[in-house]
Coordinates of C-alpha atoms and ligand atoms in Angstrom, one line a residue:
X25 CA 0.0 0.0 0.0
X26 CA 1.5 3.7 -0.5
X27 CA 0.2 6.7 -0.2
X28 CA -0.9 8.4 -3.9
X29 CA 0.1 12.0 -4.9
X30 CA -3.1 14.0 -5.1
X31 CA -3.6 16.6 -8.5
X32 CA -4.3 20.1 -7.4
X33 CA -6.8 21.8 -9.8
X34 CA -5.5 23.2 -12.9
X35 CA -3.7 20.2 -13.7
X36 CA -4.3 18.1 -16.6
X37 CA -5.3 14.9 -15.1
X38 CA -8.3 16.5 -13.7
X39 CA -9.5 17.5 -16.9
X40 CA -9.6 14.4 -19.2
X41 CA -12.2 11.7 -19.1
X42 CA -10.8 8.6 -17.4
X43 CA -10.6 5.2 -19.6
X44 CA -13.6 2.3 -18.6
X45 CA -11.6 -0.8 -16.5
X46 CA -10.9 -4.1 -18.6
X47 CA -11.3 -6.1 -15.6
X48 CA -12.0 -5.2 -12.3
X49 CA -11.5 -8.2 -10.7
X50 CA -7.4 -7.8 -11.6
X51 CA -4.5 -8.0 -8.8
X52 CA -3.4 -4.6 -10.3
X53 CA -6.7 -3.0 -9.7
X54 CA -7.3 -4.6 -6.1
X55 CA -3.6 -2.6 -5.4
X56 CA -5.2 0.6 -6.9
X57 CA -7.8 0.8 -5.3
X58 CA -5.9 -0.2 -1.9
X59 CA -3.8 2.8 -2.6
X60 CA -6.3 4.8 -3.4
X61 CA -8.5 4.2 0.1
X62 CA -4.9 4.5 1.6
X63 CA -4.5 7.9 0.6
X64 CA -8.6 8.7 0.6
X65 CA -8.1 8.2 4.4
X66 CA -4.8 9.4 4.9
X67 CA -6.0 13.3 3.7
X68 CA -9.2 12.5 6.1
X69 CA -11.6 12.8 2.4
X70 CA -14.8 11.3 1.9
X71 CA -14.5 10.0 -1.2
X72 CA -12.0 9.6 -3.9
X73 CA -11.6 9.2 -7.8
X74 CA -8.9 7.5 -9.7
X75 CA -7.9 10.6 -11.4
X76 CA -7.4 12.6 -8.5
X77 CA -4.0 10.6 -7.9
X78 CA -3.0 10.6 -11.8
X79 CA -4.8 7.3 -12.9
X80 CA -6.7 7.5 -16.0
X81 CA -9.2 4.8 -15.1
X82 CA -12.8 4.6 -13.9
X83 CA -12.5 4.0 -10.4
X84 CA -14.2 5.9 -7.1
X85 CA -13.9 5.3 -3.5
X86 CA -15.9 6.6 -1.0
X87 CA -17.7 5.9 2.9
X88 CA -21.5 5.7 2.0
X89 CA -22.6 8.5 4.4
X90 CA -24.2 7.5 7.8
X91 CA -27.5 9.3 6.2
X92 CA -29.3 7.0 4.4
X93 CA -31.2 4.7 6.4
X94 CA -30.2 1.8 3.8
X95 CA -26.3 2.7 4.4
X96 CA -25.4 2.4 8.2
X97 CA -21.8 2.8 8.1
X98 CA -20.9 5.8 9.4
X99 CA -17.9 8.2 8.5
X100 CA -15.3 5.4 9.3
X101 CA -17.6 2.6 8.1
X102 CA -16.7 0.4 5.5
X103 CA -15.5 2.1 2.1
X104 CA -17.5 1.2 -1.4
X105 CA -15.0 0.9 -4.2
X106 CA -16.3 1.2 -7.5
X107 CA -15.6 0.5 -10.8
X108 CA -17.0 1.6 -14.2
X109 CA -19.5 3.6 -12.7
X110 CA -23.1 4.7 -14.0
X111 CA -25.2 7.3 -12.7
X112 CA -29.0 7.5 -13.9
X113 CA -30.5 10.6 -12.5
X114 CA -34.1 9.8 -11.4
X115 CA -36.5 12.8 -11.8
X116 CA -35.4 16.4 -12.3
X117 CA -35.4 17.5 -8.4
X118 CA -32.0 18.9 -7.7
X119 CA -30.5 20.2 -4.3
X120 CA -27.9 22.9 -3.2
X121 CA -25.1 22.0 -0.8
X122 CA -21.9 22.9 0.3
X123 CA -18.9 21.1 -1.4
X124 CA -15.1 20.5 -1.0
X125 CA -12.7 18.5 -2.7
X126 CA -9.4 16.9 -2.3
X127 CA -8.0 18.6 -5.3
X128 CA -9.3 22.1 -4.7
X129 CA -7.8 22.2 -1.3
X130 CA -8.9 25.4 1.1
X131 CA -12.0 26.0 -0.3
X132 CA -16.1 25.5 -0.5
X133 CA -18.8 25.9 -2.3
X134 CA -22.3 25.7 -3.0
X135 CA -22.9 23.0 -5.7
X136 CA -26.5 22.0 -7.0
X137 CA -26.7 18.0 -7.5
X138 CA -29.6 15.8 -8.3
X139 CA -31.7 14.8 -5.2
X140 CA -31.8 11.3 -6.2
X141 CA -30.0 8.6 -8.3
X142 CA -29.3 5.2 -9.4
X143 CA -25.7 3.7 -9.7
X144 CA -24.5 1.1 -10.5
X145 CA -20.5 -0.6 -10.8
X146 CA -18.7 -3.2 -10.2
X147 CA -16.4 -3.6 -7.3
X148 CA -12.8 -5.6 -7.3
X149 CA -14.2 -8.6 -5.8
X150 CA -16.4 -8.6 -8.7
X151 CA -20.1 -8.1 -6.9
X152 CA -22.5 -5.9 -9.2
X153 CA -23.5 -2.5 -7.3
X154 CA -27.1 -1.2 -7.9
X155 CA -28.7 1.5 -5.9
X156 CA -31.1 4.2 -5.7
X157 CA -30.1 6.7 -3.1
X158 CA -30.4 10.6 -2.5
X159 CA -29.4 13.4 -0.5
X160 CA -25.8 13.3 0.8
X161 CA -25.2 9.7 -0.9
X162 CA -26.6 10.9 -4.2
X163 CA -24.2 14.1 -4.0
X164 CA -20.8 11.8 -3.1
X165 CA -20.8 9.4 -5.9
X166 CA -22.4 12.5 -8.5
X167 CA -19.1 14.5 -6.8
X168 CA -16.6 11.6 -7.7
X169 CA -18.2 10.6 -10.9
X170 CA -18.1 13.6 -12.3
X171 CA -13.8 13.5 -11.4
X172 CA -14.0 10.6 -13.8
X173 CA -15.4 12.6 -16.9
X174 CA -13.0 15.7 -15.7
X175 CA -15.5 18.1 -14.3
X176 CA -14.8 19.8 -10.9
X177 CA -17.3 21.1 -8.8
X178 CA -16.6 24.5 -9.1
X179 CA -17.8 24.0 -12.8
X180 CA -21.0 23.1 -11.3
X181 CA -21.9 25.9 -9.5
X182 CA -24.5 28.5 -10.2
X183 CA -23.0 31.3 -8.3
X184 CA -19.2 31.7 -7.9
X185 CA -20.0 34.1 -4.7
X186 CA -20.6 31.1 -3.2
X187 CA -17.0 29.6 -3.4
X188 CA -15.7 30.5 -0.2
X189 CA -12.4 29.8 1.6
X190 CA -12.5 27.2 4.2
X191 CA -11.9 28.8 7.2
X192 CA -14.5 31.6 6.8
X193 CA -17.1 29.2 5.6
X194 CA -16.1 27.5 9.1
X195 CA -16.2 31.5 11.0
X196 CA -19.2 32.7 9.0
X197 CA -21.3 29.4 7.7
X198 CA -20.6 26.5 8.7
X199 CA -23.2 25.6 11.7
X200 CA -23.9 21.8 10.9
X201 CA -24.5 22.9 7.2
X202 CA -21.9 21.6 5.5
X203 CA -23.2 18.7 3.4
X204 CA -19.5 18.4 0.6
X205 CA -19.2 14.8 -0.2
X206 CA -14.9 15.7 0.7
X207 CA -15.5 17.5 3.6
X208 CA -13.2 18.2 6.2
X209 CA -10.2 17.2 3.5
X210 CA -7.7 19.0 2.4
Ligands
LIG15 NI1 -13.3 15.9 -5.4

């Protein structure tokens, strides 16, 4: 195991759609995706794609959130790796939260997501992921997803006045309302 350099924005990596995985089930995807959880912890994220630490291939990691009744694992519960995700929005409802991100270290910002989706994926032990989930959940895996086709959040938002640095969003708005699918990780 090792701990992964992450990209910062601005460089290239972050900007290219990642390339679908031949096989999931390899020995040299099981070591990515070791590495990967590795260093997803070791920066204290919430969730983490492939190209974020300069791999071109179509894998997330993340800790389902605690909020969804269907997901108990909390923060530091056990970590869904996923590979070759698909996202299916389902209906046209969206929601605004607060966002950070690994690779946009320092700051935070408003991001509207859909309120609910299906994904689906495979993970390296080779067991099919399907599920329909919303709120926080929903926003994590459309957060990392989107890494894998080179969009950051801040591309997302509606209204850059709402990209705030981290520590004043912590002075001025933070109060329990901070719902980024990379939160607390710099
Ligand atoms: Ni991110």
């Amino acid at each position: 195991m090792a701990i992964l350099k992450i990209a910062r924005m601005g460089h290239p990596v972050l900007m290219r759609p990642a390339e679908p995985v031949a096989d999931p089930t390899s020995p040299e995807i099981k070591r990515v995706v070791a590495d990967m959880i590795e260093t997803m912890d070791d920066a204290d994220g919430r969730g983490l794609a492939a190209t974020q630490v300069h791999i071109n291939k179509r894998i997330v990691v993340f800790r389902p959130p605690p909020d969804d009744p269907k997901q108990p694992e909390g923060p530091n519960g056990p970590v869904l790796a996923l590979i070759n995700p698909e996202i299916t929005a389902l209906g046209e409802e969206m929601d605004e939260g607060w966002e950070g991100c690994l690779s946009v270290p320092g700051l935070r910002g408003v991001v509207p997501r859909y309120t609910k989706i299906r994904y689906r994926g495979v993970t390296p032990s080779g067991e099919k992921i399907d599920r329909t989930v919303s709120g926080y959940h929903a926003r994590v895996v459309q957060h990392e997803v989107d890494h894998l086709d080179g969009v950051l959040y801040p591309q997302r938002m509606k209204d850059l006045g709402l990209l705030v640095f981290e520590s004043e969003f912590e002075r001025f708005l933070g109060q329990g309302t901070e719902t980024g699918d990379e939160a607390h990780a710099e």
